[in-house]
Short mmCIF file of C-alpha atoms in Angstrom, two decimals:
data_model
loop_
_atom_site.label_atom_id
_atom_site.label_comp_id
_atom_site.label_asym_id
_atom_site.label_seq_id
_atom_site.Cartn_x
_atom_site.Cartn_y
_atom_site.Cartn_z
CA MET A 19 -85.34 -115.86 -37.66
CA ALA A 20 -86.36 -113.79 -35.71
CA ASP A 21 -89.62 -113.70 -37.58
CA GLN A 22 -90.75 -117.08 -36.15
CA THR A 23 -89.70 -116.33 -32.96
CA ASP A 24 -91.88 -112.80 -33.45
CA VAL A 25 -94.99 -115.36 -34.55
CA LEU A 26 -94.20 -118.16 -31.05
CA ILE A 27 -94.39 -114.77 -28.58
CA GLN A 28 -97.24 -113.08 -30.25
CA GLN A 29 -99.01 -116.19 -29.81
CA TRP A 30 -98.28 -116.65 -26.59
CA LEU A 31 -98.87 -113.13 -25.96
CA SER A 32 -102.20 -113.88 -26.95
CA ARG A 33 -103.28 -117.24 -25.58
CA TRP A 34 -102.45 -115.13 -22.01
CA GLU A 35 -104.53 -111.80 -23.11
CA GLN A 36 -107.28 -114.99 -23.14
CA ILE A 37 -106.86 -116.29 -19.88
CA ARG A 38 -107.48 -112.76 -18.93
CA HIS A 39 -110.39 -112.01 -20.60
CA SER A 40 -111.68 -115.40 -19.31
CA GLU A 41 -111.06 -114.32 -16.28
CA ASN A 42 -112.72 -110.75 -16.18
CA GLN A 43 -115.97 -112.30 -17.75
CA ARG A 44 -115.26 -114.67 -15.12
CA ALA A 45 -115.37 -111.73 -12.68
CA ALA A 46 -118.19 -109.57 -13.65
CA MET A 47 -121.06 -112.70 -13.77
CA THR A 48 -119.64 -112.88 -10.90
CA ASN A 49 -119.81 -109.74 -9.65
CA ILE A 50 -123.73 -109.72 -11.12
CA ILE A 51 -124.71 -113.00 -9.60
CA LEU A 52 -124.01 -111.59 -5.77
CA ALA A 53 -125.27 -108.40 -6.28
CA LEU A 54 -128.95 -109.96 -7.90
CA ALA A 55 -128.27 -112.62 -4.58
CA ALA A 56 -127.63 -109.79 -2.28
CA ALA A 57 -131.35 -108.20 -3.23
CA GLY A 58 -132.89 -111.57 -3.09
CA ILE A 59 -131.76 -112.02 0.34
CA GLY A 60 -132.90 -108.69 1.32
CA PHE A 61 -136.41 -109.03 -0.17
CA ILE A 62 -136.79 -112.70 1.76
CA SER A 63 -135.33 -110.23 5.57
CA GLN A 64 -138.01 -107.81 4.65
CA LYS A 65 -140.51 -109.67 3.42
CA GLY A 66 -139.60 -113.10 6.04
CA LEU A 67 -139.99 -116.65 5.10
CA VAL A 68 -144.09 -116.09 3.13
CA SER A 69 -144.95 -118.28 0.54
CA SER A 70 -144.71 -115.06 -1.51
CA VAL A 71 -141.11 -114.99 -1.23
CA LEU A 72 -140.66 -118.25 -2.69
CA ILE A 73 -139.86 -117.94 -6.15
CA VAL A 74 -136.75 -114.88 -4.88
CA SER A 75 -135.18 -118.50 -3.10
CA ILE A 76 -136.27 -120.79 -6.25
CA ALA A 77 -134.39 -117.70 -8.41
CA LEU A 78 -131.59 -118.02 -5.64
CA MET A 79 -131.12 -121.59 -6.36
CA LEU A 80 -130.63 -121.14 -10.21
CA LEU A 81 -128.46 -117.90 -9.87
CA GLY A 82 -125.85 -120.38 -7.57
CA ALA A 83 -126.43 -123.21 -9.95
CA PHE A 84 -125.83 -121.11 -12.68
CA GLY A 85 -122.67 -119.32 -11.65
CA ALA A 86 -121.48 -122.66 -10.13
CA VAL A 87 -121.00 -123.95 -13.84
CA SER A 88 -120.27 -120.94 -15.72
CA SER A 89 -117.24 -120.80 -12.68
CA ALA A 90 -116.67 -124.32 -13.79
CA LYS A 91 -116.95 -123.56 -17.42
CA TYR A 92 -114.52 -120.26 -17.35
CA TYR A 93 -111.84 -122.74 -15.75
CA GLU A 94 -111.50 -125.17 -18.36
CA ARG A 95 -111.64 -121.89 -20.72
CA PHE A 96 -108.61 -121.04 -18.75
CA ARG A 97 -107.03 -124.40 -18.70
CA LEU A 98 -106.85 -124.60 -22.55
CA HIS A 99 -105.71 -121.40 -22.85
CA LEU A 100 -102.58 -121.97 -20.08
CA ARG A 101 -102.02 -125.09 -21.84
CA GLU A 102 -101.93 -123.05 -24.90
CA ALA A 103 -99.23 -120.67 -23.46
CA GLY A 104 -97.52 -123.90 -21.55
CA ALA A 105 -96.77 -125.55 -25.32
CA ILE A 106 -95.88 -122.65 -27.43
CA ARG A 107 -93.19 -121.93 -24.27
CA ALA A 108 -91.54 -125.13 -24.81
CA ARG A 109 -91.02 -124.23 -29.02
CA ILE A 110 -90.24 -121.03 -27.85
CA ASP A 111 -87.40 -123.08 -25.61
CA GLU A 112 -86.73 -126.08 -28.12
CA LYS A 113 -85.68 -122.92 -30.28
CA TYR A 114 -83.45 -121.23 -26.66
CA PRO A 115 -82.25 -123.52 -24.37
CA ASP A 116 -79.76 -121.73 -22.87
CA LEU A 117 -82.92 -119.38 -21.32
CA LYS A 118 -84.26 -122.15 -19.90
CA LEU A 119 -87.85 -121.19 -19.37
CA GLY A 120 -89.59 -123.94 -18.21
CA GLU A 121 -86.62 -124.67 -15.10
CA LEU A 122 -87.49 -121.12 -14.28
CA ALA A 123 -91.43 -121.55 -13.68
CA ASP A 124 -91.10 -124.92 -11.94
CA SER A 125 -88.54 -123.60 -9.80
CA THR A 126 -91.28 -120.14 -9.94
CA TRP A 127 -93.54 -123.14 -8.66
CA ARG A 128 -91.37 -125.05 -6.24
CA GLU A 129 -90.96 -122.05 -4.03
CA GLN A 130 -94.24 -121.35 -3.95
CA GLY A 131 -96.00 -124.18 -2.83
CA VAL A 132 -92.79 -123.99 0.23
CA GLU A 133 -94.13 -120.86 0.42
CA PHE A 134 -97.32 -121.07 0.75
CA PRO A 135 -97.49 -124.71 1.04
CA ARG A 136 -101.65 -125.30 2.06
CA LEU A 137 -102.74 -122.44 -0.54
CA SER A 138 -100.99 -123.65 -3.33
CA LYS A 139 -102.82 -126.93 -3.10
CA MET A 140 -105.67 -124.76 -3.04
CA PRO A 141 -108.04 -124.57 -7.34
CA LEU A 142 -108.71 -120.60 -6.85
CA TYR A 143 -111.74 -122.68 -9.02
CA GLY A 144 -113.41 -124.48 -5.96
CA LEU A 145 -113.50 -121.26 -3.91
CA TRP A 146 -115.68 -119.33 -6.36
CA ILE A 147 -117.61 -123.03 -7.08
CA ALA A 148 -118.11 -122.73 -3.54
CA LEU A 149 -119.02 -119.09 -3.29
CA HIS A 150 -122.28 -120.14 -5.99
CA LEU A 151 -122.80 -123.12 -4.13
CA GLY A 152 -123.52 -121.52 -1.21
CA ILE A 153 -125.46 -118.87 -2.70
CA LEU A 154 -127.87 -121.89 -3.83
CA GLY A 155 -127.86 -123.44 -0.68
CA SER A 156 -128.45 -120.44 0.56
CA GLY A 157 -132.04 -119.84 -1.42
CA ALA A 158 -132.14 -124.08 -0.55
CA LEU A 159 -132.49 -123.68 2.45
CA VAL A 160 -134.67 -120.29 2.47
CA SER A 161 -137.19 -122.83 0.54
CA MET A 162 -137.32 -126.12 2.80
CA LEU A 163 -138.17 -123.83 5.12
CA ILE A 164 -141.15 -121.86 3.15
CA VAL A 165 -142.59 -125.35 2.47
CA GLY A 166 -141.73 -126.24 5.78
CA ARG A 167 -144.04 -123.48 6.79
CA LEU A 168 -147.40 -124.26 4.87
#
């Protein structure tokens, strides 16, 4: 029945739309945090390590923590929609075993792992979280330096 196949395909496409949407939201959130962090670091650079910029360094820590947790949450949503898409693809595979979609995806992943052995093992969400933790760490370092001068 073409109608059932059409429903499956539309559901699969919908999951990929959700994946793209989550990634776009994560990217927008990261851009805002990076702009705010750059402004904060610029402000601290202009004023120096004085007690009046302690609030800015604390804000950097909060921004970094928020970005790290938000990135982890966006990854959790990504994984949910990816699992749903995988389940739908498996159903399509059941209906059309001659297409061997699962085998095609598996072989592509294996080839990617051979071509990029280290990078393919590095989770992208980990890099985004590390970026935000770097902002948190910058704020913590500046805060410690300011408190140490008091």
